[in-house]
Short mmCIF file of C-alpha atoms in Angstrom, two decimals:
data_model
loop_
_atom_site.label_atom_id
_atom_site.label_comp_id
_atom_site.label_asym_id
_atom_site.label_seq_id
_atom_site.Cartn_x
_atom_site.Cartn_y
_atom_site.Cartn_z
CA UNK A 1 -20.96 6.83 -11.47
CA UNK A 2 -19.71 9.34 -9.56
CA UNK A 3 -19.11 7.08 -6.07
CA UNK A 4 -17.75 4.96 -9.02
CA UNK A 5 -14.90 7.25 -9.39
CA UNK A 6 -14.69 8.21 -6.10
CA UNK A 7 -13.88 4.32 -5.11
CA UNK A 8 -11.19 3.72 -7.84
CA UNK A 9 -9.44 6.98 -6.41
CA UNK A 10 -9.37 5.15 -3.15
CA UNK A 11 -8.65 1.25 -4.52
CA UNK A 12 -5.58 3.79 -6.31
CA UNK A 13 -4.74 5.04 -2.61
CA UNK A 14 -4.29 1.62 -1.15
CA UNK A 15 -2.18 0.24 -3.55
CA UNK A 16 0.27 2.57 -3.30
CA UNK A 17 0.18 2.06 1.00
CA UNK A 18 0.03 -1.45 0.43
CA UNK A 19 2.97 -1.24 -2.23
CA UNK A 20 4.61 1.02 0.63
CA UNK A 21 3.81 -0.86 3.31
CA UNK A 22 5.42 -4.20 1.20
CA UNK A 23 8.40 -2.66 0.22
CA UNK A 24 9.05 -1.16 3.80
CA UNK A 25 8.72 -4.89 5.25
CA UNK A 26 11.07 -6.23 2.58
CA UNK A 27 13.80 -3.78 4.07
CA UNK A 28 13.47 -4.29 7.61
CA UNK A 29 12.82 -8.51 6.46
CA UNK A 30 16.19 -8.10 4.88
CA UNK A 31 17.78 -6.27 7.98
CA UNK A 32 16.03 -9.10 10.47
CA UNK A 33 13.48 -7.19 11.68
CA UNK A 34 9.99 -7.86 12.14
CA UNK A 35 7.05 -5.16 12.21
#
């Protein structure tokens, strides 16, 4: 249960970068630039 918890902590961590990550590519989309 333990690694359990440990995972969802993680899942947790890559939403937020991926939710990052998304909104930092909408800017630069809307200012024409590609990562």
């Amino acid at each position: 249960m333990a690694a359990n918890a440990e995972w969802r902590g993680t899942w947790e961590q890559w939403r937020n970068w991926i939710e990052y990550w998304l909104d930092r590519a909408r800017l630069e989309d809307s200012l024409s630039v590609k990562i």
